[in-house]
Amino acid sequence: MTDTLTETTAPAAAGTAPPKPRRRLSDNVVGWLEALPLTLILLCFLVAPIIMIVIVSFWTATEFSIIPAFTFENYQYLFGSSVTYRVFLATFKYALITWACTLAIGFTVAYYLAFCIRSQTVQIAMFLLCTIPFWTSNIIRMISWIPFLGRNGIANQTLIDLGLIDQPLEWLLYSDFSVILAFVHLYTLFMVVPIFNTMMRIDKSLIEAAYDNGASGIQTLIHVIIPLTKPGIMIGTIFVITLVMGDFITVRFMSGSQKANVGRLISNDISLLQYPSAAATAVVLLLTVLIVIGILLRFVNIRKEL
């Protein structure tokens, strides 16, 4: 008994302190530390540039210099011009029509890949086939429509040879039609991917249960598939609307510089070295896009999909 007590108290008698238990960081602290690198990147490359754009939008500019003096002149000119409202209206028109076309095409393609093809290998192969056009530059894919839609292009020549028209159609190129066609070509994949991803997560037993209860194909589509696909549709909608409203090069090339959207307003101001005016237009466009996205998020909770 004495030997046991002596062995137990020996380290204390020798002056050695017992080891202190290690303190574990709380889960919240660990989470913040893990998110710190990405937070710093976002602050430096996203938040800081936006703040700088907002600051510059309140400056004024002459033909040769920028004056860092606080003024509302850029916003007063922007909201006081009827051109601004016409351009924003045209931008919304492009976004709305492009969204409707990409949704129709994207939903159809995603539905076919998810429910009509049973083999996963074939699904992956056909999905990769849809991405082949996106292996090239957007500008190359966009410009490729010009010889096809031109006055003496393939489309007009084919229609004339078939006897469907007597003279070339002028509205095929350098018009709203060509602009929207290019938008649909460029951004349809951004609608296909999230919808297809959502459809692949749908439990097939729900569809079988709908058929077992006497539902037709249309009823199953409306009451089962579409409600479960809403998060993917909303993500694709946000992608398409954001990209279309911020695009300017497509409108310039495919309209022959005859049409304009908000992106072209910003591009024109930058080419004239009117950076404060361009910054003010960019701020208004950013707020408009954020409002649209905020309205869309009120209808569907996409956090489940993310």
Short mmCIF file of C-alpha atoms in Angstrom, two decimals:
data_model
loop_
_atom_site.label_atom_id
_atom_site.label_comp_id
_atom_site.label_asym_id
_atom_site.label_seq_id
_atom_site.Cartn_x
_atom_site.Cartn_y
_atom_site.Cartn_z
CA MET A 1 0.00 0.00 0.00
CA THR A 2 2.84 2.37 0.90
CA ASP A 3 4.72 1.51 -2.26
CA THR A 4 1.65 2.31 -4.34
CA LEU A 5 1.19 5.73 -2.72
CA THR A 6 4.88 6.48 -3.18
CA GLU A 7 4.76 5.62 -6.90
CA THR A 8 1.63 7.73 -7.37
CA THR A 9 2.94 10.85 -5.64
CA ALA A 10 6.48 10.56 -6.96
CA PRO A 11 6.06 12.88 -9.98
CA ALA A 12 4.52 15.57 -7.78
CA ALA A 13 7.33 15.25 -5.26
CA ALA A 14 9.86 15.60 -8.03
CA GLY A 15 8.32 18.96 -9.00
CA THR A 16 6.84 17.89 -12.34
CA ALA A 17 3.43 19.47 -13.02
CA PRO A 18 0.68 17.21 -14.36
CA PRO A 19 -0.07 17.74 -18.07
CA LYS A 20 -2.85 20.22 -18.80
CA PRO A 21 -5.73 19.02 -20.95
CA ARG A 22 -5.69 20.46 -24.47
CA ARG A 23 -8.45 22.90 -25.29
CA ARG A 24 -10.30 22.11 -28.46
CA LEU A 25 -11.44 24.98 -30.61
CA SER A 26 -15.17 25.30 -30.95
CA ASP A 27 -16.81 24.22 -34.18
CA ASN A 28 -17.73 27.82 -35.00
CA VAL A 29 -14.12 28.98 -34.75
CA VAL A 30 -12.91 26.09 -36.89
CA GLY A 31 -15.57 26.87 -39.47
CA TRP A 32 -14.56 30.54 -39.64
CA LEU A 33 -10.90 29.62 -40.00
CA GLU A 34 -11.71 27.26 -42.86
CA ALA A 35 -13.78 29.93 -44.61
CA LEU A 36 -11.18 32.67 -44.06
CA PRO A 37 -9.12 32.12 -47.27
CA LEU A 38 -12.19 32.15 -49.51
CA THR A 39 -13.57 35.15 -47.61
CA LEU A 40 -10.37 37.10 -48.23
CA ILE A 41 -10.45 36.21 -51.93
CA LEU A 42 -14.06 37.37 -52.24
CA LEU A 43 -13.31 40.59 -50.38
CA CYS A 44 -10.31 41.39 -52.58
CA PHE A 45 -11.65 40.36 -55.97
CA LEU A 46 -15.42 40.86 -55.63
CA VAL A 47 -16.43 43.22 -52.83
CA ALA A 48 -13.55 45.70 -53.19
CA PRO A 49 -14.03 46.21 -56.98
CA ILE A 50 -17.77 46.72 -56.51
CA ILE A 51 -17.14 49.29 -53.80
CA MET A 52 -14.67 51.06 -56.09
CA ILE A 53 -17.22 51.12 -58.93
CA VAL A 54 -19.81 52.64 -56.58
CA ILE A 55 -17.34 55.31 -55.47
CA VAL A 56 -16.31 56.20 -59.04
CA SER A 57 -19.97 56.46 -60.05
CA PHE A 58 -20.22 59.58 -57.89
CA TRP A 59 -17.23 61.26 -59.54
CA THR A 60 -17.30 63.51 -62.57
CA ALA A 61 -15.29 63.42 -65.76
CA THR A 62 -14.22 65.76 -68.52
CA GLU A 63 -12.88 64.86 -71.95
CA PHE A 64 -9.36 64.39 -70.63
CA SER A 65 -9.57 63.72 -66.88
CA ILE A 66 -11.57 62.26 -64.02
CA ILE A 67 -12.34 64.57 -61.10
CA PRO A 68 -12.83 62.75 -57.76
CA ALA A 69 -15.52 65.16 -56.57
CA PHE A 70 -18.75 63.85 -55.10
CA THR A 71 -21.73 64.53 -57.37
CA PHE A 72 -25.07 63.02 -58.39
CA GLU A 73 -24.66 64.30 -61.92
CA ASN A 74 -24.16 60.84 -63.46
CA TYR A 75 -27.32 59.43 -61.91
CA GLN A 76 -29.34 62.54 -62.73
CA TYR A 77 -28.34 62.27 -66.37
CA LEU A 78 -28.96 58.52 -66.38
CA PHE A 79 -32.49 58.68 -64.95
CA GLY A 80 -33.34 61.88 -66.80
CA SER A 81 -32.74 60.44 -70.26
CA SER A 82 -35.46 58.59 -72.14
CA VAL A 83 -32.75 56.55 -73.88
CA THR A 84 -31.95 54.84 -70.58
CA TYR A 85 -35.50 53.53 -70.16
CA ARG A 86 -35.69 52.34 -73.78
CA VAL A 87 -32.37 50.52 -73.42
CA PHE A 88 -33.38 48.89 -70.14
CA LEU A 89 -36.68 47.86 -71.72
CA ALA A 90 -34.81 46.28 -74.64
CA THR A 91 -32.52 44.49 -72.19
CA PHE A 92 -35.49 43.04 -70.30
CA LYS A 93 -37.04 42.01 -73.62
CA TYR A 94 -33.92 40.12 -74.64
CA ALA A 95 -33.67 38.50 -71.20
CA LEU A 96 -37.32 37.44 -71.09
CA ILE A 97 -37.47 35.97 -74.60
CA THR A 98 -34.12 34.23 -74.18
CA TRP A 99 -35.24 32.81 -70.85
CA ALA A 100 -38.44 31.40 -72.35
CA CYS A 101 -36.59 29.79 -75.28
CA THR A 102 -33.77 28.35 -73.17
CA LEU A 103 -36.26 27.03 -70.61
CA ALA A 104 -38.29 25.24 -73.28
CA ILE A 105 -35.22 23.74 -74.92
CA GLY A 106 -33.34 23.07 -71.69
CA PHE A 107 -36.28 21.37 -69.97
CA THR A 108 -36.95 19.17 -73.01
CA VAL A 109 -33.32 18.10 -73.35
CA ALA A 110 -32.94 17.49 -69.61
CA TYR A 111 -36.19 15.50 -69.48
CA TYR A 112 -35.08 13.32 -72.40
CA LEU A 113 -31.68 12.66 -70.84
CA ALA A 114 -33.05 11.95 -67.36
CA PHE A 115 -36.18 9.89 -68.07
CA CYS A 116 -36.03 8.60 -71.64
CA ILE A 117 -32.51 7.16 -71.54
CA ARG A 118 -32.03 4.27 -69.13
CA SER A 119 -28.31 3.66 -69.54
CA GLN A 120 -26.15 5.94 -67.43
CA THR A 121 -23.29 5.59 -69.91
CA VAL A 122 -25.47 6.80 -72.75
CA GLN A 123 -26.73 9.64 -70.56
CA ILE A 124 -23.19 10.83 -69.88
CA ALA A 125 -22.22 10.45 -73.54
CA MET A 126 -25.18 12.49 -74.79
CA PHE A 127 -24.68 15.11 -72.09
CA LEU A 128 -21.07 15.52 -73.18
CA LEU A 129 -22.32 15.75 -76.75
CA CYS A 130 -24.40 18.77 -75.73
CA THR A 131 -21.29 20.46 -74.38
CA ILE A 132 -19.20 20.09 -77.56
CA PRO A 133 -20.16 23.53 -78.96
CA PHE A 134 -18.97 25.08 -75.70
CA TRP A 135 -15.44 23.82 -76.24
CA THR A 136 -14.86 26.82 -78.50
CA SER A 137 -14.96 30.55 -77.83
CA ASN A 138 -18.30 32.31 -77.42
CA ILE A 139 -17.32 34.84 -80.06
CA ILE A 140 -16.49 32.12 -82.60
CA ARG A 141 -19.80 30.36 -82.00
CA MET A 142 -21.65 33.65 -82.26
CA ILE A 143 -19.92 34.84 -85.44
CA SER A 144 -20.58 31.48 -87.08
CA TRP A 145 -24.24 32.51 -87.40
CA ILE A 146 -23.39 35.49 -89.64
CA PRO A 147 -22.61 33.54 -92.86
CA PHE A 148 -25.55 31.25 -92.12
CA LEU A 149 -28.13 34.03 -91.65
CA GLY A 150 -26.74 36.57 -94.12
CA ARG A 151 -28.56 37.84 -97.21
CA ASN A 152 -26.69 35.36 -99.38
CA GLY A 153 -26.22 32.88 -96.56
CA ILE A 154 -27.12 29.22 -96.27
CA ALA A 155 -30.56 29.82 -94.72
CA ASN A 156 -31.78 32.24 -97.39
CA GLN A 157 -30.35 30.19 -100.25
CA THR A 158 -32.01 27.03 -98.93
CA LEU A 159 -35.40 28.72 -98.59
CA ILE A 160 -35.11 30.15 -102.10
CA ASP A 161 -34.12 26.78 -103.57
CA LEU A 162 -37.11 25.16 -101.86
CA GLY A 163 -39.38 27.80 -103.37
CA LEU A 164 -40.59 29.02 -99.97
CA ILE A 165 -39.48 32.61 -100.57
CA ASP A 166 -38.77 34.71 -103.66
CA GLN A 167 -36.15 37.02 -102.20
CA PRO A 168 -33.78 36.86 -99.22
CA LEU A 169 -35.20 37.62 -95.78
CA GLU A 170 -33.60 40.75 -94.39
CA TRP A 171 -34.64 40.15 -90.79
CA LEU A 172 -32.62 36.97 -90.33
CA LEU A 173 -29.43 38.92 -89.61
CA TYR A 174 -28.70 42.21 -87.85
CA SER A 175 -32.03 42.20 -86.06
CA ASP A 176 -33.61 41.25 -82.75
CA PHE A 177 -34.12 37.76 -84.14
CA SER A 178 -30.40 37.20 -84.70
CA VAL A 179 -29.55 38.63 -81.28
CA ILE A 180 -31.99 36.34 -79.48
CA LEU A 181 -30.92 33.35 -81.58
CA ALA A 182 -27.30 33.92 -80.57
CA PHE A 183 -28.30 34.31 -76.92
CA VAL A 184 -30.24 31.04 -76.99
CA HIS A 185 -27.32 29.27 -78.64
CA LEU A 186 -24.82 30.62 -76.12
CA TYR A 187 -26.75 30.13 -72.89
CA THR A 188 -29.02 27.10 -73.32
CA LEU A 189 -26.51 24.83 -71.60
CA PHE A 190 -26.74 26.99 -68.47
CA MET A 191 -30.39 25.96 -68.30
CA VAL A 192 -29.86 22.31 -69.21
CA VAL A 193 -27.27 21.52 -66.53
CA PRO A 194 -29.16 22.55 -63.35
CA ILE A 195 -32.47 21.12 -64.59
CA PHE A 196 -30.84 17.82 -65.54
CA ASN A 197 -29.06 17.70 -62.17
CA THR A 198 -32.36 18.22 -60.36
CA MET A 199 -34.23 15.65 -62.43
CA MET A 200 -31.59 13.02 -61.74
CA ARG A 201 -32.31 13.40 -58.02
CA ILE A 202 -36.03 12.72 -58.40
CA ASP A 203 -37.01 9.38 -56.92
CA LYS A 204 -38.31 7.28 -59.79
CA SER A 205 -40.73 5.54 -57.43
CA LEU A 206 -42.71 8.81 -57.20
CA ILE A 207 -43.31 8.74 -60.94
CA GLU A 208 -44.26 5.07 -60.82
CA ALA A 209 -46.67 5.81 -57.96
CA ALA A 210 -48.29 8.57 -60.03
CA TYR A 211 -48.81 6.17 -62.94
CA ASP A 212 -50.14 3.47 -60.59
CA ASN A 213 -52.74 5.94 -59.30
CA GLY A 214 -54.01 6.60 -62.80
CA ALA A 215 -52.16 9.81 -63.63
CA SER A 216 -51.47 10.46 -67.27
CA GLY A 217 -48.10 11.53 -68.62
CA ILE A 218 -49.13 15.21 -68.70
CA GLN A 219 -50.53 15.05 -65.16
CA THR A 220 -47.34 13.42 -63.91
CA LEU A 221 -45.29 16.09 -65.61
CA ILE A 222 -47.34 18.97 -64.19
CA HIS A 223 -47.94 17.69 -60.68
CA VAL A 224 -44.79 15.65 -59.97
CA ILE A 225 -41.84 16.42 -62.21
CA ILE A 226 -42.16 20.20 -62.62
CA PRO A 227 -42.68 20.93 -58.88
CA LEU A 228 -39.66 18.80 -58.00
CA THR A 229 -37.61 20.46 -60.74
CA LYS A 230 -38.32 24.04 -59.63
CA PRO A 231 -34.95 24.54 -57.86
CA GLY A 232 -33.06 23.58 -61.01
CA ILE A 233 -35.30 25.79 -63.14
CA MET A 234 -34.68 28.70 -60.80
CA ILE A 235 -30.90 28.24 -60.84
CA GLY A 236 -30.92 28.09 -64.65
CA THR A 237 -33.15 31.18 -64.76
CA ILE A 238 -30.73 33.14 -62.59
CA PHE A 239 -27.80 32.10 -64.79
CA VAL A 240 -29.51 32.99 -68.07
CA ILE A 241 -31.02 36.31 -66.97
CA THR A 242 -27.77 37.45 -65.35
CA LEU A 243 -25.69 36.55 -68.40
CA VAL A 244 -28.08 38.12 -70.92
CA MET A 245 -28.48 41.37 -68.99
CA GLY A 246 -24.72 41.77 -68.65
CA ASP A 247 -23.84 40.79 -72.22
CA PHE A 248 -22.88 43.47 -74.73
CA ILE A 249 -20.69 41.88 -77.40
CA THR A 250 -23.48 39.63 -78.70
CA VAL A 251 -25.83 42.57 -79.21
CA ARG A 252 -23.12 44.51 -80.96
CA PHE A 253 -22.13 41.80 -83.44
CA MET A 254 -25.48 40.16 -84.13
CA SER A 255 -27.38 43.44 -84.53
CA GLY A 256 -24.74 45.12 -86.64
CA SER A 257 -24.51 47.86 -83.99
CA GLN A 258 -28.14 48.75 -84.72
CA LYS A 259 -29.50 47.62 -81.34
CA ALA A 260 -28.45 48.43 -77.81
CA ASN A 261 -28.72 47.06 -74.31
CA VAL A 262 -27.36 48.19 -70.96
CA GLY A 263 -24.07 46.41 -71.53
CA ARG A 264 -23.53 48.39 -74.73
CA LEU A 265 -24.21 51.65 -72.86
CA ILE A 266 -21.45 50.78 -70.43
CA SER A 267 -19.13 49.71 -73.25
CA ASN A 268 -19.72 52.96 -75.15
CA ASP A 269 -19.01 55.08 -72.07
CA ILE A 270 -15.79 53.19 -71.43
CA SER A 271 -14.66 53.64 -75.05
CA LEU A 272 -15.23 57.40 -74.61
CA LEU A 273 -13.27 57.34 -71.31
CA GLN A 274 -16.41 58.33 -69.40
CA TYR A 275 -15.69 55.98 -66.53
CA PRO A 276 -17.93 57.67 -63.91
CA SER A 277 -20.92 57.48 -66.25
CA ALA A 278 -20.14 53.84 -67.05
CA ALA A 279 -19.80 53.08 -63.33
CA ALA A 280 -23.18 54.68 -62.59
CA THR A 281 -24.85 52.59 -65.31
CA ALA A 282 -23.12 49.47 -63.96
CA VAL A 283 -24.38 50.18 -60.44
CA VAL A 284 -27.96 50.58 -61.67
CA LEU A 285 -27.66 47.38 -63.71
CA LEU A 286 -26.25 45.50 -60.70
CA LEU A 287 -29.09 46.68 -58.47
CA THR A 288 -31.63 45.74 -61.13
CA VAL A 289 -30.21 42.22 -61.47
CA LEU A 290 -30.11 41.80 -57.67
CA ILE A 291 -33.75 42.89 -57.41
CA VAL A 292 -34.76 40.41 -60.11
CA ILE A 293 -32.84 37.61 -58.40
CA GLY A 294 -34.36 38.55 -55.05
CA ILE A 295 -37.85 38.32 -56.53
CA LEU A 296 -37.07 34.94 -58.08
CA LEU A 297 -35.74 33.57 -54.80
CA ARG A 298 -39.01 34.43 -53.11
CA PHE A 299 -40.72 31.67 -55.10
CA VAL A 300 -38.27 28.79 -54.68
CA ASN A 301 -35.76 27.90 -51.99
CA ILE A 302 -32.65 26.88 -53.94
CA ARG A 303 -30.60 26.13 -50.82
CA LYS A 304 -31.78 22.53 -51.01
CA GLU A 305 -30.28 22.26 -54.47
CA LEU A 306 -27.02 23.95 -53.52
#
